[in-house]
Amino acid sequence: MVHIVQEGLYEEKELPPDLENAKYLTALYTIDAEPRDIVVFRQGAVVFWNIPVEEQSNFLTSLRIFEQDPYEVKVVEHEAETMDYMHSKSTESNSKGKIVNNKVVLSKSTDITMEKYTHSNGLMDSVKLGIWEATLAEYIESIEDVTENLREGGQLKLSRKQVLQKTGELFNLSHLINLSSDLLDTPDFYWDRDDLERLYKQSQSYFNISNRTRVMNNKLSHCMDLVDLLRDHLNTKHEVRLEWMIIILILVEVLFEIVHVVERRQASSSVD
């Protein structure tokens, strides 16, 4: 983020020291009275608040030099989320942020930086999960022919190397969902921040994160069962091939021994 800040277009807002997965930027020049903020997550997601589309594009272009193993552009564009937001009209100074009627409602607090971060975190989780859902859907489509061949009793068209690769893809996706993300639990950051934790859980509920994660794990489990079946089938086939090779080698050895016996008898008969 240093090079972006140095350009003089944005300034970085300080976040709590125990929050290490994101950077929060605010535009220095104004278009209207509404602040223009950007939350950049270490996981590769960017959330824009009141940022024009052209500026969004320019900002993302400036981040491309930092990309590692990026997703396909069409997938990213398809899974992008958009939400409207507004400021609370409540006359109470202690009004709390929330999501109402598909819209983020920000509180009347003088500093809503952490509110925006929390909503951005929930939005990021949804987009990230959406990309993994698309990845799993593509994986399932790639093995549909295999399941059809199995149903019809046809020949398996995957090699042991390909099955091993498919297994690795599944384990990698399962690792991302269950071990490398916070989709299954509330991040530690929110544990001692009750208001932010409430907002985060509301965001998770709005985007149906829990159910979507459960469905994905069920699909992953079924895919893993299929891959295990394929691997067992190929292992059995390989073992049968080895057994036949051993049988053939034994037969060859027996034939050689018979030939040697016949030759010895013929040699003995010639001496007599």
mmCIF file of C-alpha atoms in Angstrom, residues 6-212:
data_model
loop_
_atom_site.group_PDB
_atom_site.id
_atom_site.type_symbol
_atom_site.label_atom_id
_atom_site.label_comp_id
_atom_site.label_asym_id
_atom_site.label_seq_id
_atom_site.Cartn_x
_atom_site.Cartn_y
_atom_site.Cartn_z
ATOM 1 C CA GLN A 6 2.814 7.992 -1.706
ATOM 2 C CA GLU A 7 0.909 9.010 -4.830
ATOM 3 C CA GLY A 8 -1.021 11.409 -2.604
ATOM 4 C CA LEU A 9 -4.491 10.176 -3.551
ATOM 5 C CA TYR A 10 -5.205 8.217 -0.371
ATOM 6 C CA GLU A 11 -4.160 8.136 3.233
ATOM 7 C CA GLU A 12 -3.993 4.999 5.349
ATOM 8 C CA LYS A 13 -6.110 4.897 8.479
ATOM 9 C CA GLU A 14 -4.672 3.193 11.513
ATOM 10 C CA LEU A 15 -6.418 -0.038 12.472
ATOM 11 C CA PRO A 16 -6.140 -1.890 15.808
ATOM 12 C CA PRO A 17 -2.727 -3.620 16.157
ATOM 13 C CA ASP A 18 -4.333 -7.069 16.399
ATOM 14 C CA LEU A 19 -5.964 -6.583 12.998
ATOM 15 C CA GLU A 20 -3.356 -7.693 10.480
ATOM 16 C CA ASN A 21 -5.414 -8.949 7.546
ATOM 17 C CA ALA A 22 -6.395 -5.609 5.991
ATOM 18 C CA LYS A 23 -5.440 -2.045 5.119
ATOM 19 C CA TYR A 24 -7.937 0.827 5.303
ATOM 20 C CA LEU A 25 -7.522 3.755 2.896
ATOM 21 C CA THR A 26 -9.448 7.022 2.642
ATOM 22 C CA ALA A 27 -9.430 9.268 -0.441
ATOM 23 C CA LEU A 28 -7.816 12.642 0.173
ATOM 24 C CA TYR A 29 -9.806 14.491 -2.461
ATOM 25 C CA THR A 30 -13.594 14.706 -2.253
ATOM 26 C CA ILE A 31 -16.399 14.437 -4.762
ATOM 27 C CA ASP A 32 -19.249 15.051 -2.344
ATOM 28 C CA ALA A 33 -19.728 15.177 1.402
ATOM 29 C CA GLU A 34 -19.645 11.380 1.676
ATOM 30 C CA PRO A 35 -16.195 9.905 2.511
ATOM 31 C CA ARG A 36 -14.652 7.539 -0.021
ATOM 32 C CA ASP A 37 -12.997 4.531 1.592
ATOM 33 C CA ILE A 38 -11.246 1.369 0.411
ATOM 34 C CA VAL A 39 -10.608 -1.774 2.449
ATOM 35 C CA VAL A 40 -7.894 -4.039 1.029
ATOM 36 C CA PHE A 41 -7.735 -7.558 2.473
ATOM 37 C CA ARG A 42 -4.644 -9.733 2.516
ATOM 38 C CA GLN A 43 -6.726 -12.587 1.050
ATOM 39 C CA GLY A 44 -6.975 -10.636 -2.221
ATOM 40 C CA ALA A 45 -10.369 -8.942 -1.852
ATOM 41 C CA VAL A 46 -10.985 -5.203 -2.127
ATOM 42 C CA VAL A 47 -14.131 -3.452 -0.860
ATOM 43 C CA PHE A 48 -14.966 0.032 -2.151
ATOM 44 C CA TRP A 49 -17.156 2.526 -0.302
ATOM 45 C CA ASN A 50 -18.532 5.339 -2.472
ATOM 46 C CA ILE A 51 -15.775 4.869 -5.093
ATOM 47 C CA PRO A 52 -16.673 5.517 -8.786
ATOM 48 C CA VAL A 53 -16.326 2.551 -11.155
ATOM 49 C CA GLU A 54 -13.476 4.105 -13.140
ATOM 50 C CA GLU A 55 -11.503 4.809 -9.972
ATOM 51 C CA GLN A 56 -12.135 1.228 -8.817
ATOM 52 C CA SER A 57 -10.657 -0.058 -12.056
ATOM 53 C CA ASN A 58 -7.593 2.170 -11.764
ATOM 54 C CA PHE A 59 -7.027 1.137 -8.160
ATOM 55 C CA LEU A 60 -7.260 -2.584 -8.976
ATOM 56 C CA THR A 61 -4.827 -2.115 -11.854
ATOM 57 C CA SER A 62 -2.304 -0.579 -9.447
ATOM 58 C CA LEU A 63 -2.560 -3.693 -7.240
ATOM 59 C CA ARG A 64 -1.904 -6.222 -10.003
ATOM 60 C CA ILE A 65 1.860 -6.170 -9.455
ATOM 61 C CA PHE A 66 1.220 -7.755 -6.035
ATOM 62 C CA GLU A 67 -1.027 -10.574 -7.286
ATOM 63 C CA GLN A 68 -0.131 -14.173 -6.540
ATOM 64 C CA ASP A 69 -2.036 -17.020 -8.216
ATOM 65 C CA PRO A 70 -4.933 -14.761 -9.270
ATOM 66 C CA TYR A 71 -8.335 -16.158 -10.174
ATOM 67 C CA GLU A 72 -9.684 -15.827 -13.694
ATOM 68 C CA VAL A 73 -11.033 -12.343 -14.387
ATOM 69 C CA LYS A 74 -14.420 -13.657 -15.543
ATOM 70 C CA VAL A 75 -14.855 -15.562 -12.263
ATOM 71 C CA VAL A 76 -13.920 -12.522 -10.178
ATOM 72 C CA GLU A 77 -16.294 -10.260 -12.108
ATOM 73 C CA HIS A 78 -19.123 -12.795 -11.865
ATOM 74 C CA GLU A 79 -18.740 -13.261 -8.102
ATOM 75 C CA ALA A 80 -18.386 -9.556 -7.251
ATOM 76 C CA GLU A 81 -20.982 -8.309 -4.750
ATOM 77 C CA THR A 82 -22.649 -4.887 -4.591
ATOM 78 C CA MET A 83 -24.647 -3.441 -1.691
ATOM 79 C CA ASP A 84 -26.199 -0.057 -1.043
ATOM 80 C CA TYR A 85 -25.564 1.692 2.240
ATOM 81 C CA MET A 86 -26.943 4.624 4.160
ATOM 82 C CA HIS A 87 -26.459 6.418 7.451
ATOM 83 C CA SER A 88 -28.899 5.811 10.270
ATOM 84 C CA LYS A 89 -31.778 8.281 10.461
ATOM 85 C CA SER A 90 -32.335 7.461 14.092
ATOM 86 C CA THR A 91 -32.301 10.450 16.422
ATOM 87 C CA GLU A 92 -30.542 8.376 19.067
ATOM 88 C CA SER A 93 -26.819 9.049 19.312
ATOM 89 C CA ASN A 94 -26.143 5.435 20.302
ATOM 90 C CA SER A 95 -27.873 3.902 17.261
ATOM 91 C CA LYS A 96 -26.115 0.735 16.129
ATOM 92 C CA GLY A 97 -25.114 -0.335 12.631
ATOM 93 C CA LYS A 98 -27.106 -3.123 10.968
ATOM 94 C CA ILE A 99 -28.329 -4.603 7.693
ATOM 95 C CA VAL A 100 -31.955 -3.832 6.841
ATOM 96 C CA ASN A 101 -33.850 -4.507 3.597
ATOM 97 C CA ASN A 102 -30.712 -5.518 1.704
ATOM 98 C CA LYS A 103 -28.973 -2.309 2.720
ATOM 99 C CA VAL A 104 -26.148 -1.557 5.150
ATOM 100 C CA VAL A 105 -27.191 1.024 7.736
ATOM 101 C CA LEU A 106 -24.266 2.768 9.423
ATOM 102 C CA SER A 107 -24.595 4.132 12.950
ATOM 103 C CA LYS A 108 -24.407 7.773 13.976
ATOM 104 C CA SER A 109 -21.020 7.266 15.589
ATOM 105 C CA THR A 110 -18.425 9.941 14.837
ATOM 106 C CA ASP A 111 -15.982 7.245 13.689
ATOM 107 C CA ILE A 112 -17.483 4.401 11.689
ATOM 108 C CA THR A 113 -14.195 3.070 10.350
ATOM 109 C CA MET A 114 -14.477 -0.241 12.202
ATOM 110 C CA GLU A 115 -18.137 -0.569 11.250
ATOM 111 C CA LYS A 116 -17.197 -0.270 7.603
ATOM 112 C CA TYR A 117 -14.341 -2.713 8.097
ATOM 113 C CA THR A 118 -16.674 -5.279 9.698
ATOM 114 C CA HIS A 119 -19.254 -5.034 6.916
ATOM 115 C CA SER A 120 -16.401 -5.274 4.413
ATOM 116 C CA ASN A 121 -15.154 -8.411 6.156
ATOM 117 C CA GLY A 122 -18.542 -10.091 5.773
ATOM 118 C CA LEU A 123 -18.746 -9.040 2.127
ATOM 119 C CA MET A 124 -15.241 -10.359 1.520
ATOM 120 C CA ASP A 125 -16.168 -13.725 3.054
ATOM 121 C CA SER A 126 -19.172 -13.991 0.730
ATOM 122 C CA VAL A 127 -17.164 -13.179 -2.400
ATOM 123 C CA LYS A 128 -14.357 -15.521 -1.395
ATOM 124 C CA LEU A 129 -16.837 -18.336 -0.757
ATOM 125 C CA GLY A 130 -18.567 -17.568 -4.058
ATOM 126 C CA ILE A 131 -15.304 -18.046 -5.952
ATOM 127 C CA TRP A 132 -14.696 -21.363 -4.195
ATOM 128 C CA GLU A 133 -18.258 -22.418 -5.024
ATOM 129 C CA ALA A 134 -17.553 -21.641 -8.691
ATOM 130 C CA THR A 135 -14.293 -23.611 -8.483
ATOM 131 C CA LEU A 136 -16.107 -26.629 -7.029
ATOM 132 C CA ALA A 137 -18.860 -26.387 -9.655
ATOM 133 C CA GLU A 138 -16.183 -26.446 -12.376
ATOM 134 C CA TYR A 139 -14.551 -29.447 -10.698
ATOM 135 C CA ILE A 140 -17.845 -31.340 -10.538
ATOM 136 C CA GLU A 141 -18.465 -30.616 -14.213
ATOM 137 C CA SER A 142 -15.016 -32.010 -15.065
ATOM 138 C CA ILE A 143 -15.859 -35.419 -13.537
ATOM 139 C CA GLU A 144 -19.413 -35.777 -14.864
ATOM 140 C CA ASP A 145 -18.210 -37.929 -17.781
ATOM 141 C CA VAL A 146 -16.457 -40.231 -15.332
ATOM 142 C CA THR A 147 -19.598 -40.812 -13.278
ATOM 143 C CA GLU A 148 -21.555 -41.441 -16.481
ATOM 144 C CA ASN A 149 -18.994 -44.039 -17.606
ATOM 145 C CA LEU A 150 -19.194 -45.747 -14.232
ATOM 146 C CA ARG A 151 -22.987 -45.840 -14.436
ATOM 147 C CA GLU A 152 -22.876 -47.429 -17.879
ATOM 148 C CA GLY A 153 -20.086 -49.848 -16.955
ATOM 149 C CA GLY A 154 -17.700 -48.297 -19.478
ATOM 150 C CA GLN A 155 -13.935 -47.917 -19.393
ATOM 151 C CA LEU A 156 -12.414 -45.473 -16.944
ATOM 152 C CA LYS A 157 -10.772 -42.665 -18.914
ATOM 153 C CA LEU A 158 -8.629 -41.292 -16.094
ATOM 154 C CA SER A 159 -5.086 -42.398 -15.369
ATOM 155 C CA ARG A 160 -3.683 -42.873 -11.863
ATOM 156 C CA LYS A 161 -1.808 -39.583 -12.236
ATOM 157 C CA GLN A 162 -5.010 -37.744 -13.193
ATOM 158 C CA VAL A 163 -6.916 -39.251 -10.254
ATOM 159 C CA LEU A 164 -4.099 -38.207 -7.920
ATOM 160 C CA GLN A 165 -4.314 -34.685 -9.357
ATOM 161 C CA LYS A 166 -8.086 -34.610 -8.832
ATOM 162 C CA THR A 167 -7.562 -35.743 -5.240
ATOM 163 C CA GLY A 168 -5.063 -32.933 -4.688
ATOM 164 C CA GLU A 169 -7.509 -30.356 -6.058
ATOM 165 C CA LEU A 170 -10.177 -31.514 -3.612
ATOM 166 C CA PHE A 171 -7.847 -31.473 -0.606
ATOM 167 C CA ASN A 172 -6.618 -28.008 -1.553
ATOM 168 C CA LEU A 173 -10.170 -26.639 -1.791
ATOM 169 C CA SER A 174 -11.149 -28.297 1.485
ATOM 170 C CA HIS A 175 -8.055 -26.823 3.142
ATOM 171 C CA LEU A 176 -8.919 -23.322 1.931
ATOM 172 C CA ILE A 177 -12.485 -23.538 3.230
ATOM 173 C CA ASN A 178 -11.970 -25.298 6.540
ATOM 174 C CA LEU A 179 -8.446 -24.444 7.655
ATOM 175 C CA SER A 180 -7.269 -21.266 5.926
ATOM 176 C CA SER A 181 -10.394 -19.172 6.418
ATOM 177 C CA ASP A 182 -12.731 -18.001 9.194
ATOM 178 C CA LEU A 183 -15.890 -19.292 7.534
ATOM 179 C CA LEU A 184 -16.534 -21.858 10.266
ATOM 180 C CA ASP A 185 -15.942 -19.593 13.236
ATOM 181 C CA THR A 186 -15.875 -15.943 14.297
ATOM 182 C CA PRO A 187 -12.383 -14.411 13.962
ATOM 183 C CA ASP A 188 -10.552 -13.810 17.245
ATOM 184 C CA PHE A 189 -10.526 -10.068 16.541
ATOM 185 C CA TYR A 190 -14.262 -9.790 17.327
ATOM 186 C CA TRP A 191 -14.314 -11.767 20.553
ATOM 187 C CA ASP A 192 -13.819 -8.772 22.863
ATOM 188 C CA ARG A 193 -15.651 -6.285 20.629
ATOM 189 C CA ASP A 194 -19.322 -7.099 21.162
ATOM 190 C CA ASP A 195 -20.856 -4.524 18.808
ATOM 191 C CA LEU A 196 -18.528 -5.461 15.950
ATOM 192 C CA GLU A 197 -19.075 -9.158 16.603
ATOM 193 C CA ARG A 198 -22.836 -8.607 16.378
ATOM 194 C CA LEU A 199 -22.380 -6.798 13.061
ATOM 195 C CA TYR A 200 -20.080 -9.522 11.730
ATOM 196 C CA LYS A 201 -22.498 -12.309 12.650
ATOM 197 C CA GLN A 202 -25.381 -10.363 11.096
ATOM 198 C CA SER A 203 -23.364 -9.999 7.910
ATOM 199 C CA GLN A 204 -22.536 -13.720 7.933
ATOM 200 C CA SER A 205 -26.224 -14.501 8.354
ATOM 201 C CA TYR A 206 -27.252 -12.095 5.579
ATOM 202 C CA PHE A 207 -24.886 -13.746 3.098
ATOM 203 C CA ASN A 208 -25.878 -17.213 4.353
ATOM 204 C CA ILE A 209 -22.223 -18.098 4.913
ATOM 205 C CA SER A 210 -22.838 -20.982 7.331
ATOM 206 C CA ASN A 211 -25.310 -22.864 5.115
ATOM 207 C CA ARG A 212 -23.260 -22.262 1.972
#
